[in-house]
PDB file of C-alpha atoms in Angstrom:
ATOM      1  CA  GLN A 256       9.342  29.315   1.187  1.00  0.00           C
ATOM      2  CA  LEU A 257       9.138  33.019   2.371  1.00  0.00           C
ATOM      3  CA  SER A 258      13.085  32.890   3.432  1.00  0.00           C
ATOM      4  CA  LEU A 259      13.715  32.409  -0.533  1.00  0.00           C
ATOM      5  CA  GLY A 260      10.278  33.919  -1.908  1.00  0.00           C
ATOM      6  CA  ARG A 261       9.633  30.617  -3.967  1.00  0.00           C
ATOM      7  CA  ASP A 262       6.544  28.511  -4.026  1.00  0.00           C
ATOM      8  CA  VAL A 263       7.627  25.015  -3.297  1.00  0.00           C
ATOM      9  CA  ALA A 264       6.087  21.487  -2.948  1.00  0.00           C
ATOM     10  CA  PHE A 265       5.574  20.052   0.870  1.00  0.00           C
ATOM     11  CA  LYS A 266       6.088  16.307   1.491  1.00  0.00           C
ATOM     12  CA  VAL A 267       4.690  15.454   5.186  1.00  0.00           C
ATOM     13  CA  LEU A 268       5.300  11.807   6.723  1.00  0.00           C
ATOM     14  CA  ARG A 269       2.064  10.804   7.788  1.00  0.00           C
ATOM     15  CA  SER A 270       1.438  10.919  12.124  1.00  0.00           C
ATOM     16  CA  GLU A 271       1.211   7.140  12.134  1.00  0.00           C
ATOM     17  CA  TYR A 272       4.731   6.732  10.650  1.00  0.00           C
ATOM     18  CA  ALA A 273       6.139   9.603  12.743  1.00  0.00           C
ATOM     19  CA  ARG A 274       6.110   7.621  15.859  1.00  0.00           C
ATOM     20  CA  ASP A 275       8.177   4.791  14.028  1.00  0.00           C
ATOM     21  CA  LYS A 276      12.104   5.563  13.965  1.00  0.00           C
ATOM     22  CA  ASP A 277      12.526   3.195  11.010  1.00  0.00           C
ATOM     23  CA  TYR A 278      10.225   5.238   8.965  1.00  0.00           C
ATOM     24  CA  VAL A 279      11.601   8.584  10.295  1.00  0.00           C
ATOM     25  CA  GLU A 280      15.297   7.527   8.928  1.00  0.00           C
ATOM     26  CA  ARG A 281      13.518   6.399   5.623  1.00  0.00           C
ATOM     27  CA  PHE A 282      12.135   9.966   5.483  1.00  0.00           C
ATOM     28  CA  ARG A 283      15.328  11.702   6.172  1.00  0.00           C
ATOM     29  CA  ARG A 284      17.513   9.496   4.021  1.00  0.00           C
ATOM     30  CA  GLU A 285      15.263  10.398   1.265  1.00  0.00           C
ATOM     31  CA  ALA A 286      16.237  13.949   1.804  1.00  0.00           C
ATOM     32  CA  ARG A 287      19.486  13.315   2.048  1.00  0.00           C
ATOM     33  CA  ALA A 288      19.725  11.398  -1.123  1.00  0.00           C
ATOM     34  CA  ALA A 289      17.565  13.661  -3.477  1.00  0.00           C
ATOM     35  CA  ALA A 290      19.455  16.733  -2.131  1.00  0.00           C
ATOM     36  CA  LYS A 291      22.763  15.370  -3.417  1.00  0.00           C
ATOM     37  CA  LEU A 292      21.707  15.324  -7.129  1.00  0.00           C
ATOM     38  CA  ASN A 293      21.375  18.538  -8.852  1.00  0.00           C
ATOM     39  CA  HIS A 294      19.776  17.696 -12.402  1.00  0.00           C
ATOM     40  CA  PRO A 295      17.187  19.015 -14.700  1.00  0.00           C
ATOM     41  CA  ASN A 296      15.561  15.583 -14.893  1.00  0.00           C
ATOM     42  CA  ILE A 297      15.174  15.611 -10.997  1.00  0.00           C
ATOM     43  CA  VAL A 298      12.679  17.025  -8.740  1.00  0.00           C
ATOM     44  CA  GLN A 299      15.150  19.301  -6.615  1.00  0.00           C
ATOM     45  CA  VAL A 300      15.052  19.268  -2.771  1.00  0.00           C
ATOM     46  CA  TYR A 301      15.543  22.299  -0.916  1.00  0.00           C
ATOM     47  CA  ASP A 302      15.077  21.600   2.694  1.00  0.00           C
ATOM     48  CA  VAL A 303      14.047  19.269   5.491  1.00  0.00           C
ATOM     49  CA  GLY A 304      13.257  19.570   8.610  1.00  0.00           C
ATOM     50  CA  SER A 305      10.223  19.064  11.644  1.00  0.00           C
ATOM     51  CA  VAL A 306       7.973  21.294  13.367  1.00  0.00           C
ATOM     52  CA  ASP A 307       6.241  19.731  16.488  1.00  0.00           C
ATOM     53  CA  SER A 308       7.237  16.149  15.430  1.00  0.00           C
ATOM     54  CA  VAL A 309       5.544  16.831  11.934  1.00  0.00           C
ATOM     55  CA  PHE A 310       8.522  15.899   9.362  1.00  0.00           C
ATOM     56  CA  TYR A 311       8.456  17.655   6.182  1.00  0.00           C
ATOM     57  CA  ILE A 312      10.648  17.885   2.963  1.00  0.00           C
ATOM     58  CA  ALA A 313      10.536  21.120   0.987  1.00  0.00           C
ATOM     59  CA  GLN A 314      10.710  20.518  -2.929  1.00  0.00           C
ATOM     60  CA  GLU A 315      10.736  21.794  -6.115  1.00  0.00           C
ATOM     61  CA  LEU A 316       6.894  22.581  -7.131  1.00  0.00           C
ATOM     62  CA  ILE A 317       6.076  20.922 -10.525  1.00  0.00           C
ATOM     63  CA  ASP A 318       3.404  22.443 -12.381  1.00  0.00           C
ATOM     64  CA  GLY A 319       2.131  19.479 -14.122  1.00  0.00           C
ATOM     65  CA  GLY A 320       1.092  15.906 -13.414  1.00  0.00           C
ATOM     66  CA  ASN A 321       2.927  12.722 -13.392  1.00  0.00           C
ATOM     67  CA  LEU A 322       2.543   9.644 -16.340  1.00  0.00           C
ATOM     68  CA  ARG A 323       0.283   7.518 -14.422  1.00  0.00           C
ATOM     69  CA  GLU A 324      -2.249  10.595 -14.721  1.00  0.00           C
ATOM     70  CA  ARG A 325      -1.531  11.058 -18.277  1.00  0.00           C
ATOM     71  CA  LEU A 326      -1.981   7.353 -18.756  1.00  0.00           C
ATOM     72  CA  GLU A 327      -5.235   7.662 -17.565  1.00  0.00           C
ATOM     73  CA  GLU A 328      -6.448  10.363 -19.101  1.00  0.00           C
ATOM     74  CA  HIS A 329      -5.115  10.245 -22.688  1.00  0.00           C
ATOM     75  CA  GLY A 330      -3.883   6.379 -22.964  1.00  0.00           C
ATOM     76  CA  ALA A 331      -0.696   4.978 -24.371  1.00  0.00           C
ATOM     77  CA  ILE A 332       1.967   7.671 -25.387  1.00  0.00           C
ATOM     78  CA  GLY A 333       3.330   8.328 -28.861  1.00  0.00           C
ATOM     79  CA  SER A 334       7.176   7.615 -29.987  1.00  0.00           C
ATOM     80  CA  GLU A 335       8.263  11.075 -29.523  1.00  0.00           C
ATOM     81  CA  GLU A 336       7.091  11.837 -26.061  1.00  0.00           C
ATOM     82  CA  ALA A 337       8.653   8.110 -25.455  1.00  0.00           C
ATOM     83  CA  ILE A 338      11.927   9.438 -26.681  1.00  0.00           C
ATOM     84  CA  GLU A 339      11.801  12.223 -24.188  1.00  0.00           C
ATOM     85  CA  MET A 340      10.929  10.083 -21.585  1.00  0.00           C
ATOM     86  CA  LEU A 341      13.601   7.532 -21.950  1.00  0.00           C
ATOM     87  CA  VAL A 342      16.223  10.317 -22.706  1.00  0.00           C
ATOM     88  CA  GLY A 343      15.459  12.129 -19.615  1.00  0.00           C
ATOM     89  CA  VAL A 344      15.075   9.645 -16.983  1.00  0.00           C
ATOM     90  CA  ALA A 345      18.023   7.856 -18.180  1.00  0.00           C
ATOM     91  CA  SER A 346      20.120  10.878 -17.868  1.00  0.00           C
ATOM     92  CA  ALA A 347      18.551  11.282 -13.962  1.00  0.00           C
ATOM     93  CA  LEU A 348      19.564   7.754 -13.025  1.00  0.00           C
ATOM     94  CA  GLU A 349      23.008   8.269 -14.821  1.00  0.00           C
ATOM     95  CA  LEU A 350      23.979  10.927 -12.325  1.00  0.00           C
ATOM     96  CA  ALA A 351      22.144   9.051  -9.485  1.00  0.00           C
ATOM     97  CA  ALA A 352      24.039   5.947 -10.129  1.00  0.00           C
ATOM     98  CA  GLU A 353      27.417   7.993 -10.235  1.00  0.00           C
ATOM     99  CA  SER A 354      26.460   9.616  -6.630  1.00  0.00           C
ATOM    100  CA  GLY A 355      26.084   5.667  -5.327  1.00  0.00           C
ATOM    101  CA  ILE A 356      21.922   5.902  -5.289  1.00  0.00           C
ATOM    102  CA  THR A 357      19.596   3.694  -6.447  1.00  0.00           C
ATOM    103  CA  HIS A 358      16.290   4.874  -6.719  1.00  0.00           C
ATOM    104  CA  ARG A 359      14.031   1.368  -6.144  1.00  0.00           C
ATOM    105  CA  ASP A 360      10.687   2.957  -7.099  1.00  0.00           C
ATOM    106  CA  ILE A 361      10.634   3.789 -10.495  1.00  0.00           C
ATOM    107  CA  LYS A 362       7.150   4.006 -11.913  1.00  0.00           C
ATOM    108  CA  PRO A 363       4.751   6.011 -14.037  1.00  0.00           C
ATOM    109  CA  GLU A 364       3.504   7.610 -10.635  1.00  0.00           C
ATOM    110  CA  ASN A 365       7.336   9.129 -10.207  1.00  0.00           C
ATOM    111  CA  ILE A 366       8.321  10.476 -13.462  1.00  0.00           C
ATOM    112  CA  MET A 367       6.546  13.955 -13.788  1.00  0.00           C
ATOM    113  CA  ARG A 368       5.890  16.116 -16.888  1.00  0.00           C
ATOM    114  CA  SER A 369       5.604  19.842 -16.243  1.00  0.00           C
ATOM    115  CA  SER A 370       3.648  22.193 -17.973  1.00  0.00           C
ATOM    116  CA  ARG A 371       6.367  23.286 -19.953  1.00  0.00           C
ATOM    117  CA  GLY A 372       7.397  19.791 -20.922  1.00  0.00           C
ATOM    118  CA  ALA A 373      10.130  19.129 -18.723  1.00  0.00           C
ATOM    119  CA  VAL A 374      10.614  15.086 -17.731  1.00  0.00           C
ATOM    120  CA  LYS A 375      11.351  15.132 -13.815  1.00  0.00           C
ATOM    121  CA  VAL A 376      12.107  11.808 -11.558  1.00  0.00           C
ATOM    122  CA  ALA A 377      10.534  11.985  -8.200  1.00  0.00           C
ATOM    123  CA  ASP A 378      10.356  10.694  -4.912  1.00  0.00           C
ATOM    124  CA  PHE A 379      13.676   9.098  -3.655  1.00  0.00           C
ATOM    125  CA  GLY A 380      11.761   7.664  -0.524  1.00  0.00           C
ATOM    126  CA  LEU A 381      12.875   3.874  -1.447  1.00  0.00           C
ATOM    127  CA  ALA A 382      16.785   5.682  -2.557  1.00  0.00           C
ATOM    128  CA  ARG A 383      19.351   3.509  -1.220  1.00  0.00           C
ATOM    129  CA  ILE A 384      22.365   5.299  -0.580  1.00  0.00           C
ATOM    130  CA  GLN A 385      25.225   2.623  -1.575  1.00  0.00           C
ATOM    131  CA  THR A 386      27.606   4.295   0.647  1.00  0.00           C
ATOM    132  CA  ASP A 387      25.906   4.567   4.007  1.00  0.00           C
ATOM    133  CA  MET A 388      26.144   1.492   5.998  1.00  0.00           C
ATOM    134  CA  SER A 389      23.747   2.570   8.750  1.00  0.00           C
ATOM    135  CA  MET A 390      20.992   0.512   7.047  1.00  0.00           C
ATOM    136  CA  THR A 391      21.908  -2.882   6.114  1.00  0.00           C
ATOM    137  CA  GLN A 392      19.868  -4.916   3.519  1.00  0.00           C
ATOM    138  CA  THR A 393      17.891  -6.573   5.577  1.00  0.00           C
ATOM    139  CA  SER A 394      16.637  -3.640   6.983  1.00  0.00           C
ATOM    140  CA  LEU A 395      15.609  -2.020   4.058  1.00  0.00           C
ATOM    141  CA  THR A 396      13.696  -5.189   3.366  1.00  0.00           C
ATOM    142  CA  GLN A 397      11.992  -5.426   6.490  1.00  0.00           C
ATOM    143  CA  ALA A 398       8.859  -4.073   5.427  1.00  0.00           C
ATOM    144  CA  GLY A 399       8.647  -6.381   2.388  1.00  0.00           C
ATOM    145  CA  LEU A 400       6.918  -5.814  -0.778  1.00  0.00           C
ATOM    146  CA  THR A 401       5.726  -2.475   0.515  1.00  0.00           C
ATOM    147  CA  LEU A 402       9.247  -1.020  -0.214  1.00  0.00           C
ATOM    148  CA  GLY A 403       8.570  -0.429  -4.127  1.00  0.00           C
ATOM    149  CA  THR A 404       5.763  -1.255  -6.302  1.00  0.00           C
ATOM    150  CA  PRO A 405       6.153  -4.886  -7.328  1.00  0.00           C
ATOM    151  CA  ARG A 406       4.451  -4.080 -11.155  1.00  0.00           C
ATOM    152  CA  TYR A 407       7.552  -2.280 -11.686  1.00  0.00           C
ATOM    153  CA  MET A 408      10.267  -4.035  -9.677  1.00  0.00           C
ATOM    154  CA  SER A 409      12.996  -6.294 -10.884  1.00  0.00           C
ATOM    155  CA  PRO A 410      12.838  -9.546  -9.711  1.00  0.00           C
ATOM    156  CA  GLU A 411      15.710  -9.490  -7.352  1.00  0.00           C
ATOM    157  CA  GLN A 412      14.385  -6.742  -5.756  1.00  0.00           C
ATOM    158  CA  VAL A 413      10.850  -8.425  -5.378  1.00  0.00           C
ATOM    159  CA  GLN A 414      12.733 -11.570  -3.775  1.00  0.00           C
ATOM    160  CA  GLY A 415      14.338  -8.940  -1.503  1.00  0.00           C
ATOM    161  CA  HIS A 416      18.188  -9.104  -2.811  1.00  0.00           C
ATOM    162  CA  ALA A 417      20.510  -6.589  -3.239  1.00  0.00           C
ATOM    163  CA  VAL A 418      20.112  -4.100  -6.290  1.00  0.00           C
ATOM    164  CA  ASP A 419      21.804  -1.402  -7.860  1.00  0.00           C
ATOM    165  CA  ALA A 420      21.243   1.012 -10.919  1.00  0.00           C
ATOM    166  CA  ARG A 421      20.539  -1.814 -13.160  1.00  0.00           C
ATOM    167  CA  SER A 422      17.406  -2.467 -11.267  1.00  0.00           C
ATOM    168  CA  ASP A 423      15.887   1.074 -11.969  1.00  0.00           C
ATOM    169  CA  LEU A 424      17.066   0.705 -15.722  1.00  0.00           C
ATOM    170  CA  TYR A 425      14.609  -2.349 -15.634  1.00  0.00           C
ATOM    171  CA  SER A 426      12.162  -0.694 -13.717  1.00  0.00           C
ATOM    172  CA  LEU A 427      12.314   1.981 -16.289  1.00  0.00           C
ATOM    173  CA  GLY A 428      11.973  -0.198 -19.033  1.00  0.00           C
ATOM    174  CA  VAL A 429       8.578  -2.025 -17.282  1.00  0.00           C
ATOM    175  CA  THR A 430       7.687   1.579 -17.053  1.00  0.00           C
ATOM    176  CA  MET A 431       8.076   2.511 -20.897  1.00  0.00           C
ATOM    177  CA  TYR A 432       6.200  -0.391 -21.905  1.00  0.00           C
ATOM    178  CA  HIS A 433       3.270   0.375 -20.083  1.00  0.00           C
ATOM    179  CA  LEU A 434       3.504   3.880 -21.396  1.00  0.00           C
ATOM    180  CA  LEU A 435       4.019   2.987 -24.695  1.00  0.00           C
ATOM    181  CA  ALA A 436       1.348  -0.281 -24.927  1.00  0.00           C
ATOM    182  CA  GLY A 437      -1.077   0.975 -22.295  1.00  0.00           C
ATOM    183  CA  ARG A 438      -0.569  -2.017 -19.924  1.00  0.00           C
ATOM    184  CA  PRO A 439       2.371  -3.302 -18.217  1.00  0.00           C
ATOM    185  CA  PRO A 440       4.425  -6.469 -19.775  1.00  0.00           C
ATOM    186  CA  PHE A 441       3.336  -8.949 -16.985  1.00  0.00           C
ATOM    187  CA  GLU A 442       0.687  -8.832 -14.571  1.00  0.00           C
ATOM    188  CA  ALA A 443      -0.123 -11.236 -11.822  1.00  0.00           C
ATOM    189  CA  ASP A 444      -1.809 -10.839  -8.444  1.00  0.00           C
ATOM    190  CA  ASP A 445       0.678 -12.373  -6.151  1.00  0.00           C
ATOM    191  CA  PRO A 446       4.272 -10.410  -6.337  1.00  0.00           C
ATOM    192  CA  LEU A 447       6.544 -13.326  -6.019  1.00  0.00           C
ATOM    193  CA  ALA A 448       4.180 -14.975  -9.580  1.00  0.00           C
ATOM    194  CA  LEU A 449       4.592 -11.804 -10.900  1.00  0.00           C
ATOM    195  CA  ALA A 450       8.550 -11.959 -10.502  1.00  0.00           C
ATOM    196  CA  LEU A 451       8.654 -15.554 -11.616  1.00  0.00           C
ATOM    197  CA  MET A 452       6.862 -14.328 -15.009  1.00  0.00           C
ATOM    198  CA  GLN A 453       9.545 -11.441 -15.229  1.00  0.00           C
ATOM    199  CA  LEU A 454      12.061 -14.332 -15.006  1.00  0.00           C
ATOM    200  CA  GLN A 455      10.419 -17.236 -17.209  1.00  0.00           C
ATOM    201  CA  GLU A 456       8.273 -15.251 -19.684  1.00  0.00           C
ATOM    202  CA  THR A 457       8.520 -12.743 -22.531  1.00  0.00           C
ATOM    203  CA  PRO A 458       6.585 -10.063 -23.070  1.00  0.00           C
ATOM    204  CA  GLN A 459       4.234  -9.858 -25.553  1.00  0.00           C
ATOM    205  CA  PRO A 460       5.830  -7.788 -28.443  1.00  0.00           C
ATOM    206  CA  LEU A 461       4.924  -3.733 -28.022  1.00  0.00           C
ATOM    207  CA  ASP A 462       3.476  -3.585 -31.441  1.00  0.00           C
ATOM    208  CA  ARG A 463       0.958  -6.403 -31.115  1.00  0.00           C
ATOM    209  CA  ALA A 464       0.092  -5.407 -27.483  1.00  0.00           C
ATOM    210  CA  ARG A 465      -0.812  -1.798 -28.653  1.00  0.00           C
ATOM    211  CA  ARG A 466      -2.568  -3.022 -31.436  1.00  0.00           C
ATOM    212  CA  THR A 467      -5.010  -4.771 -28.764  1.00  0.00           C
ATOM    213  CA  ARG A 468      -5.811  -1.171 -26.907  1.00  0.00           C
ATOM    214  CA  ALA A 469      -8.246   0.573 -28.761  1.00  0.00           C
ATOM    215  CA  THR A 470      -7.279   3.824 -27.326  1.00  0.00           C
ATOM    216  CA  CYS A 471      -3.556   3.441 -28.932  1.00  0.00           C
ATOM    217  CA  SER A 472      -2.968   5.117 -32.224  1.00  0.00           C
ATOM    218  CA  ALA A 473      -0.749   3.634 -35.021  1.00  0.00           C
ATOM    219  CA  TRP A 474       2.893   3.428 -34.335  1.00  0.00           C
ATOM    220  CA  PRO A 475       4.513   6.620 -36.171  1.00  0.00           C
ATOM    221  CA  PRO A 476       7.347   6.751 -38.286  1.00  0.00           C
ATOM    222  CA  HIS A 477      10.850   6.057 -36.313  1.00  0.00           C
ATOM    223  CA  SER A 478       8.826   4.342 -33.392  1.00  0.00           C
ATOM    224  CA  SER A 479      10.886   1.211 -33.967  1.00  0.00           C
ATOM    225  CA  ARG A 480      13.961   2.606 -32.270  1.00  0.00           C
ATOM    226  CA  VAL A 481      12.451   3.478 -28.827  1.00  0.00           C
ATOM    227  CA  ARG A 482      10.524  -0.018 -29.095  1.00  0.00           C
ATOM    228  CA  LEU A 483      14.018  -1.504 -29.409  1.00  0.00           C
ATOM    229  CA  SER A 484      15.258   0.329 -26.398  1.00  0.00           C
ATOM    230  CA  THR A 485      12.230  -0.534 -24.432  1.00  0.00           C
ATOM    231  CA  VAL A 486      12.868  -4.114 -24.978  1.00  0.00           C
ATOM    232  CA  LYS A 487      16.283  -3.792 -24.130  1.00  0.00           C
ATOM    233  CA  LEU A 488      15.395  -2.984 -20.782  1.00  0.00           C
ATOM    234  CA  THR A 489      12.808  -5.585 -20.098  1.00  0.00           C
ATOM    235  CA  VAL A 490      14.969  -8.196 -20.973  1.00  0.00           C
ATOM    236  CA  PHE A 491      16.017  -9.285 -17.662  1.00  0.00           C
ATOM    237  CA  SER A 492      19.680  -9.367 -17.448  1.00  0.00           C
ATOM    238  CA  PRO A 493      21.436  -7.655 -14.429  1.00  0.00           C
ATOM    239  CA  SER A 494      24.969  -8.449 -15.816  1.00  0.00           C
ATOM    240  CA  CYS A 495      24.726  -6.982 -19.370  1.00  0.00           C
ATOM    241  CA  SER A 496      26.935  -4.117 -19.194  1.00  0.00           C
ATOM    242  CA  MET A 497      24.223  -2.414 -21.686  1.00  0.00           C
ATOM    243  CA  SER A 498      22.130  -2.117 -18.668  1.00  0.00           C
ATOM    244  CA  LEU A 499      24.559   0.748 -16.638  1.00  0.00           C
ATOM    245  CA  PRO A 500      22.834   3.802 -16.753  1.00  0.00           C
ATOM    246  CA  GLY A 501      25.641   5.474 -18.024  1.00  0.00           C
ATOM    247  CA  SER A 502      26.239   3.229 -21.435  1.00  0.00           C
ATOM    248  CA  PHE A 503      22.217   3.364 -22.002  1.00  0.00           C
ATOM    249  CA  SER A 504      21.902   7.119 -21.305  1.00  0.00           C
ATOM    250  CA  ARG A 505      24.590   7.735 -24.125  1.00  0.00           C
ATOM    251  CA  ASP A 506      22.897   5.078 -26.356  1.00  0.00           C
ATOM    252  CA  CYS A 507      19.602   7.137 -26.115  1.00  0.00           C
ATOM    253  CA  THR A 508      21.116  10.113 -26.764  1.00  0.00           C
ATOM    254  CA  THR A 509      22.670   8.765 -29.875  1.00  0.00           C
ATOM    255  CA  HIS A 510      19.990   6.876 -31.098  1.00  0.00           C
ATOM    256  CA  LEU A 511      16.703   7.831 -30.108  1.00  0.00           C
ATOM    257  CA  HIS A 512      16.815  11.424 -31.174  1.00  0.00           C
ATOM    258  CA  LEU A 513      14.538  12.147 -34.259  1.00  0.00           C
TER     259      LEU A 513
END
C-alpha cells in the first residue's frame, strides 16, 4: 500500500465470480464486516475496491501460516499452544459477537499464527452482519453447503438454519478437537450425515483419540483444563448460555492460563 508505505496482503475475487452480483456482494460484505473489527486477534482490513472489474481487499499481511499447515507439518498441538489458540480466537469472536457479526467459517485454515506467535482470525467471507437486512437467510444459504466447511460447521448451519455467534464457538470446539487429537471429532462423506452424527453421537474422548495418533505426544501437565473447555464447545447445545462468546472468553481467561 504505497500511500501508507506498508506491506499488505491482497485478496482478489476470482474472475468467474466477479460477474455474479451475489458473489460480489458477499465479497464486499466481507470487507464491511472485517473492517468494523479492530482487535489484536483479527486480521485487519485496510481497504476494499476494484480496478478494471477486479475486486480486491487489502488487508494485514501475516508473516506466518495457518493452523491447517501447522497440522500437516507437525501434527497435533500441545496444551499450552492450544490454550493460546482458545483464548485468542474466543476473544476475537467475543468482539465480533458484540458487533453483531457471525464468522460462519471458523476452521484451521482461517486461524493464522504469525512468526511472533500472534493468533489471528482471518476470512470473514461468510460473515453474516445481523443488522444488515439486505441479505435474507435464504439468499445467504442458496449456494448450499459451499457456504462454510461442513466438517467444522454446527448442525443448524449445515441444515441451512439461522445461526449466531454460538455456532462459531461450536466450530471453534471442533477445530480445537482436531488440533489436539490430530483428527476431527466426526467424519462422514455426506454433509447431512455429518450433521446427524453431531446431533446423535458423542466424540471419542480426546485422550483416547490422541493416543491413537502415532505422531501425538503424551498429554503434558494442566492439559485437563483445555480438554474440558474443548469438550464443552463440541457438545451441541445452542441454548446453553455458556456458549455465548463473552462468557466463554472470560472463562478461558480465568481458568486456562498456566
